[in-house]
Each structure stands twice: as C-alpha cells, then as structure tokens.
C-alpha cells in the first residue's frame, strides 16, 4: 500500500529565509504523482506544486520548488524567501491509481510551518 | 472562474442524527471527491463521483453516501452520526479522472455531540 511520511510536525523559519519541508513516500508503482498542498487556518487546501514520477526536472512554481530524489523516494518542498502568509499546515500527497484512470490522494500527516517576523 | 464552494461552513449535530453537506464544483470540473479530515491529521478519501456515478470509495461504511447532480454539484450524506464523525469535510473537484490537481473548497466543520 502506498504511504506518505512527513516527519516534521512543526517547523519555524525566519521571514525571508528558505525552508525545506520533508516528505518521503512508499510505493511499488512505477508511475505516480506527488503533490504539495497548503492549508491555512481557514481550512481550504491550496494546491502548490506537482511532480510526476517520470518528470526529469524538479518542479518549480514561483517561490515553491520540489526537490525530487526518486532513488531515495523523497519529495521535499522548498519555500524560498518565506513570507508571513506562508504560515500554515503543509501536506504532501501521492496519487494512488484507482479504478480505470481515476485516482485518490493519500496524504501525509502534515507539517505546521510558522514564519517569524 | 468560480472556485469550489461548500455549505454550510459549520454544523453541530447530535449522535444518531443525519447530515447533508453540499458542494459546488469549480466551473468546468466534472469530477468531485470528498475527504474527511480529523483534527491533527491529513485528509482521508471517502469517495469520488464522475458523471453522476460513484467510481471509487475509501474505507468508509455505507452510512456515508453521496450524490452528484447534472450540474456537477454534489452532496455528502452521513446517517446515524457517531462522535468520531466529527471532522472537517472537504470537497474537491477536477476535470476528468486523470492527473489534474484536485481543487478543494474551504470545507464543512462537523461537530457531533
């Protein structure tokens, strides 16, 4: 069964500095996808970035980048130039193939990031 | 474009009662999924609807049921509520059933007393 592990329950970072949130995954599939979502206190899950298992380049979206190390089965999120608004829960998730071409997301337990001014 | 909207935002029910949660998909999306997020945990997949039919279910009992309507809006129904059903319920929509990212709503926080 697929599994996502986030070992950092909480992280602090100074405003304007970079921070790395860890994510490791376990799967026997050759084709898979990894997502990062941000969840502010409002509850909404905000999609940040996606990495496909066959993508050769690390995904980047603005200040977010994904450090994808396939052999180590890790997909760490790097946030550059942290802002106060980055304070939130961050979830790593894996796409698990479902019936036909459908899929569901398997989520990790999350990392709470607090940005200090 | 209009995002995913859920109603109500908060709900308090008594054990044994029934509840209906509603979701309007993002414009152009024809697939809707429901997730349950207990306090301090990541979301857990409940089920998914595509073209008004359930096409995937997680480890949730039959008292969790749903509907998807022709306009792609959706309902989550929970019968015989239990205390452990207290959670944030998230609706997510996407186009098709492929690799497109799920777009989530703000959720409905259900408290069962």
mmCIF file of C-alpha atoms in Angstrom:
data_model
loop_
_atom_site.group_PDB
_atom_site.id
_atom_site.type_symbol
_atom_site.label_atom_id
_atom_site.label_comp_id
_atom_site.label_asym_id
_atom_site.label_seq_id
_atom_site.Cartn_x
_atom_site.Cartn_y
_atom_site.Cartn_z
ATOM 1 C CA UNK A 1 0.000 0.000 0.000
ATOM 2 C CA UNK A 2 1.134 3.493 -0.689
ATOM 3 C CA UNK A 3 2.244 5.646 2.213
ATOM 4 C CA UNK A 4 3.362 9.225 2.751
ATOM 5 C CA UNK A 5 5.549 10.173 5.710
ATOM 6 C CA UNK A 6 6.119 13.692 6.973
ATOM 7 C CA UNK A 7 8.443 13.546 9.967
ATOM 8 C CA UNK A 8 8.368 17.224 10.951
ATOM 9 C CA UNK A 9 5.222 18.023 12.963
ATOM 10 C CA UNK A 10 6.279 21.670 13.239
ATOM 11 C CA UNK A 11 8.873 23.997 11.748
ATOM 12 C CA UNK A 12 9.960 27.582 12.368
ATOM 13 C CA UNK A 13 11.601 29.814 9.777
ATOM 14 C CA UNK A 14 12.671 33.426 9.823
ATOM 15 C CA UNK A 15 10.942 35.723 7.375
ATOM 16 C CA UNK A 16 12.797 35.997 4.027
ATOM 17 C CA UNK A 17 14.747 32.785 4.632
ATOM 18 C CA UNK A 18 14.300 29.488 2.788
ATOM 19 C CA UNK A 19 12.816 26.385 4.402
ATOM 20 C CA UNK A 20 12.615 22.727 3.392
ATOM 21 C CA UNK A 21 9.683 20.533 4.377
ATOM 22 C CA UNK A 22 10.418 16.820 4.219
ATOM 23 C CA UNK A 23 8.316 14.155 2.568
ATOM 24 C CA UNK A 24 9.120 10.523 1.902
ATOM 25 C CA UNK A 25 6.863 8.087 0.143
ATOM 26 C CA UNK A 26 6.474 4.388 -0.369
ATOM 27 C CA UNK A 27 5.019 2.816 -3.473
ATOM 28 C CA UNK A 28 5.575 -0.162 -5.726
ATOM 29 C CA UNK A 29 4.136 1.635 -8.745
ATOM 30 C CA UNK A 30 6.434 2.917 -11.491
ATOM 31 C CA UNK A 31 4.053 5.692 -12.438
ATOM 32 C CA UNK A 32 2.909 8.007 -9.692
ATOM 33 C CA UNK A 33 2.407 11.649 -8.880
ATOM 34 C CA UNK A 34 3.276 13.739 -5.855
ATOM 35 C CA UNK A 35 1.503 16.882 -4.718
ATOM 36 C CA UNK A 36 2.014 19.515 -2.083
ATOM 37 C CA UNK A 37 -0.915 21.380 -0.590
ATOM 38 C CA UNK A 38 -1.056 24.306 1.823
ATOM 39 C CA UNK A 39 -3.831 24.507 4.402
ATOM 40 C CA UNK A 40 -4.253 27.856 6.187
ATOM 41 C CA UNK A 41 -6.351 28.093 9.322
ATOM 42 C CA UNK A 42 -9.384 28.756 7.093
ATOM 43 C CA UNK A 43 -9.343 25.065 6.167
ATOM 44 C CA UNK A 44 -9.042 25.284 2.384
ATOM 45 C CA UNK A 45 -6.456 23.001 0.795
ATOM 46 C CA UNK A 46 -4.475 25.070 -1.705
ATOM 47 C CA UNK A 47 -2.601 23.240 -4.459
ATOM 48 C CA UNK A 48 1.046 24.323 -4.624
ATOM 49 C CA UNK A 49 3.069 22.033 -6.862
ATOM 50 C CA UNK A 50 3.060 18.685 -8.671
ATOM 51 C CA UNK A 51 5.820 16.256 -9.602
ATOM 52 C CA UNK A 52 5.298 13.263 -11.859
ATOM 53 C CA UNK A 53 7.471 10.204 -11.378
ATOM 54 C CA UNK A 54 8.752 10.419 -14.946
ATOM 55 C CA UNK A 55 9.497 14.133 -14.831
ATOM 56 C CA UNK A 56 13.246 14.585 -15.192
ATOM 57 C CA UNK A 57 13.278 18.158 -13.937
ATOM 58 C CA UNK A 58 12.342 19.197 -10.426
ATOM 59 C CA UNK A 59 9.037 21.044 -10.455
ATOM 60 C CA UNK A 60 9.012 24.758 -9.666
ATOM 61 C CA UNK A 61 6.142 27.191 -9.138
ATOM 62 C CA UNK A 62 7.210 30.676 -8.166
ATOM 63 C CA UNK A 63 8.762 30.520 -4.693
ATOM 64 C CA UNK A 64 7.970 26.802 -4.403
ATOM 65 C CA UNK A 65 10.213 24.074 -5.710
ATOM 66 C CA UNK A 66 10.180 20.340 -5.226
ATOM 67 C CA UNK A 67 13.436 18.525 -4.511
ATOM 68 C CA UNK A 68 12.610 15.160 -6.063
ATOM 69 C CA UNK A 69 15.016 12.312 -5.300
ATOM 70 C CA UNK A 70 13.477 9.238 -6.833
ATOM 71 C CA UNK A 71 16.019 6.720 -5.593
ATOM 72 C CA UNK A 72 15.528 7.930 -2.021
ATOM 73 C CA UNK A 73 11.758 8.191 -2.517
ATOM 74 C CA UNK A 74 11.706 11.724 -1.227
ATOM 75 C CA UNK A 75 9.853 14.786 -2.486
ATOM 76 C CA UNK A 76 10.790 17.694 -0.273
ATOM 77 C CA UNK A 77 9.149 21.092 -0.669
ATOM 78 C CA UNK A 78 11.432 24.102 -0.667
ATOM 79 C CA UNK A 79 9.934 27.523 0.004
ATOM 80 C CA UNK A 80 12.265 30.384 -0.802
ATOM 81 C CA UNK A 81 12.078 33.879 0.703
ATOM 82 C CA UNK A 82 9.479 32.928 3.333
ATOM 83 C CA UNK A 83 6.643 35.348 3.956
ATOM 84 C CA UNK A 84 4.385 35.711 6.993
ATOM 85 C CA UNK A 85 1.496 34.469 4.875
ATOM 86 C CA UNK A 86 3.300 31.156 4.401
ATOM 87 C CA UNK A 87 2.406 30.194 7.985
ATOM 88 C CA UNK A 88 0.094 27.201 7.552
ATOM 89 C CA UNK A 89 -0.105 23.409 7.517
ATOM 90 C CA UNK A 90 1.609 21.776 4.565
ATOM 91 C CA UNK A 91 0.607 18.363 3.279
ATOM 92 C CA UNK A 92 2.453 16.059 0.952
ATOM 93 C CA UNK A 93 0.203 13.720 -1.024
ATOM 94 C CA UNK A 94 0.566 10.903 -3.508
ATOM 95 C CA UNK A 95 -1.781 9.984 -6.291
ATOM 96 C CA UNK A 96 -2.934 6.406 -5.896
ATOM 97 C CA UNK A 97 -4.404 4.893 -9.048
ATOM 98 C CA UNK A 98 -7.993 3.881 -8.631
ATOM 99 C CA UNK A 99 -10.499 2.274 -10.912
ATOM 100 C CA UNK A 100 -9.723 2.812 -14.585
ATOM 101 C CA UNK A 101 -7.899 6.121 -14.815
ATOM 102 C CA UNK A 102 -9.373 7.556 -11.670
ATOM 103 C CA UNK A 103 -7.270 8.269 -8.622
ATOM 104 C CA UNK A 104 -7.392 9.312 -4.994
ATOM 105 C CA UNK A 105 -4.865 11.197 -2.945
ATOM 106 C CA UNK A 106 -3.026 9.667 0.001
ATOM 107 C CA UNK A 107 -1.972 12.423 2.395
ATOM 108 C CA UNK A 108 0.771 12.621 4.971
ATOM 109 C CA UNK A 109 0.154 13.878 8.487
ATOM 110 C CA UNK A 110 1.333 17.367 7.634
ATOM 111 C CA UNK A 111 3.909 19.896 8.835
ATOM 112 C CA UNK A 112 2.909 23.107 10.573
ATOM 113 C CA UNK A 113 5.121 25.965 9.406
ATOM 114 C CA UNK A 114 5.393 29.177 11.395
ATOM 115 C CA UNK A 115 7.169 32.143 9.843
ATOM 116 C CA UNK A 116 8.732 34.522 12.374
ATOM 117 C CA UNK A 117 8.953 38.254 11.577
ATOM 118 C CA UNK B 1 -13.530 31.342 -12.608
ATOM 119 C CA UNK B 2 -15.602 30.250 -9.632
ATOM 120 C CA UNK B 3 -13.818 28.010 -7.152
ATOM 121 C CA UNK B 4 -15.172 25.106 -5.122
ATOM 122 C CA UNK B 5 -17.761 26.238 -2.597
ATOM 123 C CA UNK B 6 -19.110 24.233 0.320
ATOM 124 C CA UNK B 7 -22.037 24.751 2.643
ATOM 125 C CA UNK B 8 -22.568 25.065 5.483
ATOM 126 C CA UNK B 9 -19.221 26.144 6.938
ATOM 127 C CA UNK B 10 -20.004 24.814 10.394
ATOM 128 C CA UNK B 11 -22.556 22.325 11.679
ATOM 129 C CA UNK B 12 -23.391 20.830 15.040
ATOM 130 C CA UNK B 13 -25.368 17.582 15.192
ATOM 131 C CA UNK B 14 -26.321 15.049 17.815
ATOM 132 C CA UNK B 15 -25.235 11.417 17.731
ATOM 133 C CA UNK B 16 -27.678 9.329 15.725
ATOM 134 C CA UNK B 17 -28.852 12.187 13.528
ATOM 135 C CA UNK B 18 -28.351 12.515 9.779
ATOM 136 C CA UNK B 19 -26.497 15.297 7.970
ATOM 137 C CA UNK B 20 -26.187 16.538 4.383
ATOM 138 C CA UNK B 21 -23.201 18.570 3.230
ATOM 139 C CA UNK B 22 -23.166 20.375 -0.111
ATOM 140 C CA UNK B 23 -20.528 21.240 -2.646
ATOM 141 C CA UNK B 24 -20.472 23.229 -5.867
ATOM 142 C CA UNK B 25 -17.632 22.206 -8.155
ATOM 143 C CA UNK B 26 -15.251 24.619 -9.809
ATOM 144 C CA UNK B 27 -16.536 25.758 -13.169
ATOM 145 C CA UNK B 28 -15.730 23.222 -15.894
ATOM 146 C CA UNK B 29 -14.927 20.384 -13.483
ATOM 147 C CA UNK B 30 -16.877 17.135 -13.818
ATOM 148 C CA UNK B 31 -15.299 15.037 -11.078
ATOM 149 C CA UNK B 32 -15.895 15.550 -7.373
ATOM 150 C CA UNK B 33 -14.265 13.846 -4.409
ATOM 151 C CA UNK B 34 -14.973 14.010 -0.711
ATOM 152 C CA UNK B 35 -12.366 13.772 2.034
ATOM 153 C CA UNK B 36 -12.659 13.600 5.828
ATOM 154 C CA UNK B 37 -10.002 15.350 7.879
ATOM 155 C CA UNK B 38 -9.947 14.584 11.593
ATOM 156 C CA UNK B 39 -8.253 17.085 13.860
ATOM 157 C CA UNK B 40 -4.474 16.986 13.522
ATOM 158 C CA UNK B 41 -4.488 14.513 10.642
ATOM 159 C CA UNK B 42 -4.281 14.541 6.885
ATOM 160 C CA UNK B 43 -7.443 14.145 4.806
ATOM 161 C CA UNK B 44 -8.811 10.647 4.176
ATOM 162 C CA UNK B 45 -10.533 9.762 0.906
ATOM 163 C CA UNK B 46 -14.252 8.989 1.278
ATOM 164 C CA UNK B 47 -15.430 8.606 -2.340
ATOM 165 C CA UNK B 48 -15.386 10.132 -5.790
ATOM 166 C CA UNK B 49 -18.107 10.864 -8.334
ATOM 167 C CA UNK B 50 -17.665 11.155 -12.063
ATOM 168 C CA UNK B 51 -20.555 11.863 -14.413
ATOM 169 C CA UNK B 52 -23.043 11.328 -11.589
ATOM 170 C CA UNK B 53 -21.780 7.857 -10.674
ATOM 171 C CA UNK B 54 -19.632 6.774 -7.745
ATOM 172 C CA UNK B 55 -16.361 5.479 -9.175
ATOM 173 C CA UNK B 56 -14.267 4.982 -6.069
ATOM 174 C CA UNK B 57 -14.731 4.617 -2.326
ATOM 175 C CA UNK B 58 -12.312 4.601 0.596
ATOM 176 C CA UNK B 59 -12.643 2.687 3.865
ATOM 177 C CA UNK B 60 -15.862 4.311 4.970
ATOM 178 C CA UNK B 61 -19.088 2.477 5.917
ATOM 179 C CA UNK B 62 -22.248 2.598 3.784
ATOM 180 C CA UNK B 63 -23.821 5.197 6.063
ATOM 181 C CA UNK B 64 -21.579 7.618 4.160
ATOM 182 C CA UNK B 65 -23.267 8.175 0.811
ATOM 183 C CA UNK B 66 -23.247 10.791 -1.882
ATOM 184 C CA UNK B 67 -24.783 12.213 -4.992
ATOM 185 C CA UNK B 68 -23.537 14.168 -7.961
ATOM 186 C CA UNK B 69 -26.018 16.232 -9.950
ATOM 187 C CA UNK B 70 -26.082 17.080 -13.684
ATOM 188 C CA UNK B 71 -24.579 20.488 -12.936
ATOM 189 C CA UNK B 72 -21.717 18.605 -11.198
ATOM 190 C CA UNK B 73 -22.630 19.848 -7.735
ATOM 191 C CA UNK B 74 -22.542 17.184 -5.057
ATOM 192 C CA UNK B 75 -23.877 16.123 -1.682
ATOM 193 C CA UNK B 76 -22.358 14.057 1.092
ATOM 194 C CA UNK B 77 -24.865 12.355 3.374
ATOM 195 C CA UNK B 78 -23.975 10.739 6.656
ATOM 196 C CA UNK B 79 -26.574 8.694 8.538
ATOM 197 C CA UNK B 80 -26.559 7.584 12.171
ATOM 198 C CA UNK B 81 -23.886 10.065 13.147
ATOM 199 C CA UNK B 82 -21.217 8.940 15.579
ATOM 200 C CA UNK B 83 -18.925 11.034 17.749
ATOM 201 C CA UNK B 84 -15.930 10.011 15.588
ATOM 202 C CA UNK B 85 -17.601 11.607 12.566
ATOM 203 C CA UNK B 86 -16.610 14.990 13.977
ATOM 204 C CA UNK B 87 -14.173 16.346 11.411
ATOM 205 C CA UNK B 88 -13.578 18.792 8.599
ATOM 206 C CA UNK B 89 -15.195 17.509 5.402
ATOM 207 C CA UNK B 90 -13.502 18.671 2.240
ATOM 208 C CA UNK B 91 -14.917 18.600 -1.231
ATOM 209 C CA UNK B 92 -12.548 18.635 -4.212
ATOM 210 C CA UNK B 93 -13.202 18.909 -7.915
ATOM 211 C CA UNK B 94 -11.151 18.273 -11.016
ATOM 212 C CA UNK B 95 -11.523 17.832 -14.745
ATOM 213 C CA UNK B 96 -11.769 14.200 -15.775
ATOM 214 C CA UNK B 97 -10.219 11.441 -13.763
ATOM 215 C CA UNK B 98 -6.583 11.815 -14.787
ATOM 216 C CA UNK B 99 -3.679 13.602 -13.192
ATOM 217 C CA UNK B 100 -5.138 17.089 -12.962
ATOM 218 C CA UNK B 101 -4.760 18.543 -9.458
ATOM 219 C CA UNK B 102 -7.694 18.468 -7.099
ATOM 220 C CA UNK B 103 -9.084 21.882 -6.203
ATOM 221 C CA UNK B 104 -10.528 21.939 -2.715
ATOM 222 C CA UNK B 105 -13.205 24.009 -1.043
ATOM 223 C CA UNK B 106 -12.943 25.563 2.428
ATOM 224 C CA UNK B 107 -14.641 22.577 3.996
ATOM 225 C CA UNK B 108 -17.516 21.999 6.387
ATOM 226 C CA UNK B 109 -16.608 21.540 10.011
ATOM 227 C CA UNK B 110 -18.971 18.990 11.545
ATOM 228 C CA UNK B 111 -19.225 18.543 15.293
ATOM 229 C CA UNK B 112 -21.174 15.580 16.652
ATOM 230 C CA UNK B 113 -22.175 15.788 20.307
#
